């Protein structure tokens, strides 16, 4: 007789619970709603043969984080598949193991890509309208000359959209500030970096777009600002009058004082110099514009940074790049039908070549050299900058042959191209080697009939990068090419990431796949 009573009590309890519970609970979101554009890309491109594969995958991270990583990089094809396998546990598939250098570089691009930036109030960051790739480590913003070498790797890895996107950013900077700053921070707005924009435009999907030409002309105007004053006084801003009246260029910085990002270091250097502090700061800032911060190229005493005198030096790399810029503008003006512009810039390029051959080419030494305004002669520093005229196409065959011979005899180290022959303790000197200088040398030698030497530099450099990668698991900013290990020296710890090392290594392995240290070895016959 108790059972009906117990049943009634239980039923009443269930009814109370049902009345207390919400009548309709929102159903959980499905993969299409959670992953949005990532879902559409994966399914639309049929990354997996079975459409059920992705929707059954389990995320390895917060879905919002994964979606944001996808929005930053927008990988396609195989890169998208690798992205999914890194971020999800996919039934029947394993995440790619990036043991090899080449796979590691491909996997790094999404991590180094940043979305368009609207700078917060009070931030030192400059706004950028389109996604871009940063070098890595402490370098959390876009940098000028780094980006060209990064783009080489993006090109090799089929990331054309990022190359075009970065050009949008650079041309936005030119439109706002009249030039491309060292990096996209307010404290870099006094200086630029080696002018590689014309070479970046050559990598664009539409290199003859009129917007590119407008930016190139604006950049040239920036570097030649002060030309009339220099013609009268000897030097003004970035322009120098040579003894015969020809105009060449130097590095400079429009702002005075110690650098914001290296304030304590600059104050200490000026204090130790027994020179006018304002003068020391100007030379330090100009050295930063060179990208070679710092190098014996700029020092009176190669072992004392306090003897820096960058603005007294007429550098061969800068003037080679400006010759290439003038040639690039002339060609694009001709294509656009602006013959007056084409004639003007062709004339400027011819005049610059004459001046470089007269003042920077050293026939008895068989090298291109920097020129010292104070001593009125070439400096005695042999550096990898001597290869820039070959890289841009300025050197004739006799000059190229002499530079190739000197490079093989003195600049070629066990692990790649030496930056200079002087162990100054500065990072842009021996024993360090740098990815951009390897590319300049390899590409320049290759285009002037010295392909075997170019390949040998590439082989040694790739071996150094691979050895450090096996030891550290990282791509590094610079390397010791004497002992084939991570590099040293400079104002800050060794950085990893690393944009231009990734780019140059990828481009070299794209050119010579057989140099890949991780490629399977063919069985002996």
Tab-separated table of C-alpha atoms in Angstrom, residues 303-502:
chain	number	residue	atom	x	y	z
A	303	UNK	CA	87.013	48.893	-30.790
A	304	UNK	CA	85.452	52.047	-29.323
A	305	UNK	CA	81.834	52.869	-30.118
A	306	UNK	CA	82.390	56.350	-28.681
A	307	UNK	CA	84.469	57.170	-31.795
A	308	UNK	CA	81.439	56.747	-34.058
A	309	UNK	CA	81.259	59.117	-37.055
A	310	UNK	CA	78.531	57.710	-39.302
A	311	UNK	CA	77.522	60.987	-40.928
A	312	UNK	CA	81.094	61.505	-42.159
A	313	UNK	CA	80.870	58.322	-44.249
A	314	UNK	CA	79.456	58.027	-47.786
A	315	UNK	CA	78.366	54.338	-47.831
A	316	UNK	CA	78.491	52.104	-50.873
A	317	UNK	CA	75.394	50.089	-49.954
A	318	UNK	CA	73.149	53.155	-49.594
A	319	UNK	CA	74.273	54.685	-52.865
A	320	UNK	CA	73.898	51.386	-54.708
A	321	UNK	CA	70.321	51.086	-53.489
A	322	UNK	CA	69.555	54.689	-54.463
A	323	UNK	CA	70.947	54.017	-57.955
A	324	UNK	CA	68.594	51.050	-58.136
A	325	UNK	CA	65.731	53.269	-56.960
A	326	UNK	CA	66.470	55.837	-59.669
A	327	UNK	CA	66.621	53.126	-62.307
A	328	UNK	CA	63.367	51.647	-61.040
A	329	UNK	CA	61.583	54.982	-61.169
A	330	UNK	CA	62.910	55.693	-64.667
A	331	UNK	CA	61.650	52.344	-65.950
A	332	UNK	CA	58.228	52.720	-64.382
A	333	UNK	CA	57.862	56.275	-65.657
A	334	UNK	CA	58.666	55.042	-69.160
A	335	UNK	CA	56.036	52.301	-68.817
A	336	UNK	CA	53.507	54.901	-67.679
A	337	UNK	CA	54.309	57.089	-70.703
A	338	UNK	CA	55.907	59.895	-68.656
A	339	UNK	CA	59.005	60.398	-70.765
A	340	UNK	CA	60.129	63.559	-68.962
A	341	UNK	CA	60.209	61.657	-65.676
A	342	UNK	CA	61.972	58.702	-67.317
A	343	UNK	CA	64.692	60.968	-68.764
A	344	UNK	CA	65.182	62.791	-65.474
A	345	UNK	CA	65.658	59.679	-63.356
A	346	UNK	CA	67.733	57.932	-65.980
A	347	UNK	CA	70.039	60.952	-65.929
A	348	UNK	CA	70.197	60.882	-62.118
A	349	UNK	CA	71.095	57.192	-62.182
A	350	UNK	CA	73.825	57.729	-64.762
A	351	UNK	CA	75.314	60.566	-62.723
A	352	UNK	CA	75.257	58.462	-59.554
A	353	UNK	CA	77.002	55.564	-61.286
A	354	UNK	CA	79.752	57.885	-62.529
A	355	UNK	CA	80.224	59.196	-58.983
A	356	UNK	CA	80.247	55.702	-57.456
A	357	UNK	CA	82.805	54.514	-59.990
A	358	UNK	CA	84.980	57.543	-59.377
A	359	UNK	CA	84.833	57.785	-55.582
A	360	UNK	CA	83.756	54.402	-54.179
A	361	UNK	CA	85.325	51.929	-56.605
A	362	UNK	CA	88.943	51.112	-55.662
A	363	UNK	CA	90.539	49.503	-58.739
A	364	UNK	CA	93.862	48.621	-57.156
A	365	UNK	CA	92.172	46.918	-54.196
A	366	UNK	CA	89.491	45.331	-56.385
A	367	UNK	CA	86.627	46.411	-54.141
A	368	UNK	CA	83.958	49.010	-53.527
A	369	UNK	CA	84.586	51.062	-50.405
A	370	UNK	CA	82.901	53.627	-48.197
A	371	UNK	CA	84.303	57.147	-48.553
A	372	UNK	CA	85.329	59.393	-45.639
A	373	UNK	CA	84.420	63.092	-45.997
A	374	UNK	CA	87.006	64.143	-43.412
A	375	UNK	CA	90.016	62.378	-44.888
A	376	UNK	CA	88.720	62.786	-48.460
A	377	UNK	CA	89.527	59.171	-49.278
A	378	UNK	CA	88.131	55.650	-49.101
A	379	UNK	CA	88.050	53.928	-45.726
A	380	UNK	CA	90.189	50.860	-45.149
A	381	UNK	CA	87.289	48.683	-43.977
A	382	UNK	CA	86.502	45.687	-46.181
A	383	UNK	CA	82.919	44.590	-45.511
A	384	UNK	CA	80.110	42.689	-47.183
A	385	UNK	CA	78.763	46.068	-48.342
A	386	UNK	CA	81.240	45.778	-51.225
A	387	UNK	CA	78.811	43.325	-52.865
A	388	UNK	CA	75.843	45.712	-53.105
A	389	UNK	CA	76.837	47.087	-56.555
A	390	UNK	CA	76.758	43.507	-57.888
A	391	UNK	CA	73.386	42.890	-56.247
A	392	UNK	CA	71.680	45.923	-57.802
A	393	UNK	CA	73.296	45.482	-61.230
A	394	UNK	CA	75.583	48.515	-61.091
A	395	UNK	CA	78.975	46.763	-61.363
A	396	UNK	CA	80.489	45.962	-64.759
A	397	UNK	CA	82.013	42.544	-65.390
A	398	UNK	CA	85.565	43.604	-64.544
A	399	UNK	CA	84.437	45.054	-61.225
A	400	UNK	CA	82.264	42.039	-60.427
A	401	UNK	CA	85.122	39.630	-61.144
A	402	UNK	CA	87.463	41.539	-58.822
A	403	UNK	CA	84.902	41.672	-55.996
A	404	UNK	CA	84.167	37.958	-56.423
A	405	UNK	CA	87.853	37.122	-56.134
A	406	UNK	CA	88.218	39.239	-52.984
A	407	UNK	CA	85.045	37.769	-51.484
A	408	UNK	CA	86.289	34.233	-51.949
A	409	UNK	CA	89.726	35.053	-50.573
A	410	UNK	CA	88.748	37.134	-47.525
A	411	UNK	CA	85.031	37.357	-46.765
A	412	UNK	CA	84.069	33.703	-47.130
A	413	UNK	CA	84.006	31.995	-43.734
A	414	UNK	CA	83.404	28.383	-42.753
A	415	UNK	CA	79.738	29.084	-42.136
A	416	UNK	CA	78.937	31.736	-44.720
A	417	UNK	CA	79.829	35.321	-45.593
A	418	UNK	CA	81.637	37.387	-42.973
A	419	UNK	CA	80.237	40.863	-42.314
A	420	UNK	CA	83.725	42.343	-42.060
A	421	UNK	CA	87.245	41.239	-41.168
A	422	UNK	CA	87.356	43.133	-37.862
A	423	UNK	CA	86.368	41.530	-34.551
A	424	UNK	CA	85.257	44.796	-32.953
A	425	UNK	CA	82.705	43.389	-30.521
A	426	UNK	CA	79.971	45.144	-32.510
A	427	UNK	CA	77.318	42.890	-33.994
A	428	UNK	CA	77.824	44.038	-37.606
A	429	UNK	CA	81.416	42.826	-37.694
A	430	UNK	CA	83.347	39.555	-37.611
A	431	UNK	CA	82.640	36.809	-36.673
A	432	UNK	CA	78.950	37.450	-37.332
A	433	UNK	CA	77.113	36.694	-40.535
A	434	UNK	CA	73.653	38.047	-41.328
A	435	UNK	CA	70.942	36.669	-43.595
A	436	UNK	CA	70.435	39.872	-45.643
A	437	UNK	CA	74.133	40.100	-46.470
A	438	UNK	CA	74.216	36.445	-47.505
A	439	UNK	CA	71.371	37.089	-49.946
A	440	UNK	CA	72.934	40.263	-51.346
A	441	UNK	CA	76.182	38.404	-51.985
A	442	UNK	CA	74.607	35.221	-53.343
A	443	UNK	CA	72.193	37.016	-55.649
A	444	UNK	CA	74.809	39.538	-56.794
A	445	UNK	CA	77.453	36.915	-57.524
A	446	UNK	CA	74.916	34.701	-59.261
A	447	UNK	CA	73.801	37.433	-61.631
A	448	UNK	CA	77.394	38.397	-62.555
A	449	UNK	CA	78.672	35.005	-63.672
A	450	UNK	CA	79.898	33.640	-60.339
A	451	UNK	CA	77.261	30.983	-59.695
A	452	UNK	CA	79.635	28.405	-58.111
A	453	UNK	CA	80.770	30.890	-55.467
A	454	UNK	CA	77.182	31.992	-54.884
A	455	UNK	CA	76.109	28.401	-54.327
A	456	UNK	CA	79.051	27.731	-52.012
A	457	UNK	CA	78.107	30.700	-49.790
A	458	UNK	CA	74.528	29.396	-49.744
A	459	UNK	CA	75.668	25.877	-48.838
A	460	UNK	CA	77.808	27.071	-45.952
A	461	UNK	CA	75.141	29.467	-44.659
A	462	UNK	CA	72.350	26.870	-44.751
A	463	UNK	CA	74.643	24.477	-42.889
A	464	UNK	CA	75.160	27.089	-40.159
A	465	UNK	CA	71.443	27.836	-39.839
A	466	UNK	CA	70.618	24.134	-39.720
A	467	UNK	CA	73.271	23.402	-37.082
A	468	UNK	CA	71.962	26.172	-34.811
A	469	UNK	CA	68.389	25.006	-35.402
A	470	UNK	CA	69.244	21.463	-34.365
A	471	UNK	CA	70.875	22.843	-31.212
A	472	UNK	CA	68.285	25.465	-30.239
A	473	UNK	CA	65.114	24.638	-32.186
A	474	UNK	CA	65.041	28.274	-33.317
A	475	UNK	CA	65.764	30.512	-36.297
A	476	UNK	CA	68.093	33.267	-35.120
A	477	UNK	CA	68.772	36.893	-35.982
A	478	UNK	CA	72.495	36.387	-36.661
A	479	UNK	CA	75.143	33.665	-36.586
A	480	UNK	CA	78.844	33.247	-35.879
A	481	UNK	CA	80.120	32.080	-39.277
A	482	UNK	CA	83.570	31.285	-37.917
A	483	UNK	CA	82.400	28.650	-35.418
A	484	UNK	CA	78.976	27.960	-37.010
A	485	UNK	CA	76.966	28.788	-33.898
A	486	UNK	CA	74.564	31.510	-32.670
A	487	UNK	CA	75.972	35.026	-33.083
A	488	UNK	CA	76.751	37.623	-30.417
A	489	UNK	CA	77.665	41.236	-29.764
A	490	UNK	CA	75.525	44.341	-29.906
A	491	UNK	CA	73.235	46.211	-27.526
A	492	UNK	CA	70.691	43.474	-26.804
A	493	UNK	CA	70.497	39.660	-26.399
A	494	UNK	CA	70.346	37.403	-29.443
A	495	UNK	CA	66.802	37.332	-30.861
A	496	UNK	CA	64.894	34.466	-32.375
A	497	UNK	CA	61.948	34.397	-34.720
A	498	UNK	CA	63.362	35.479	-37.146
A	499	UNK	CA	61.927	37.208	-40.170
A	500	UNK	CA	64.844	37.760	-42.478
A	501	UNK	CA	66.616	34.515	-41.602
A	502	UNK	CA	63.391	32.657	-42.375
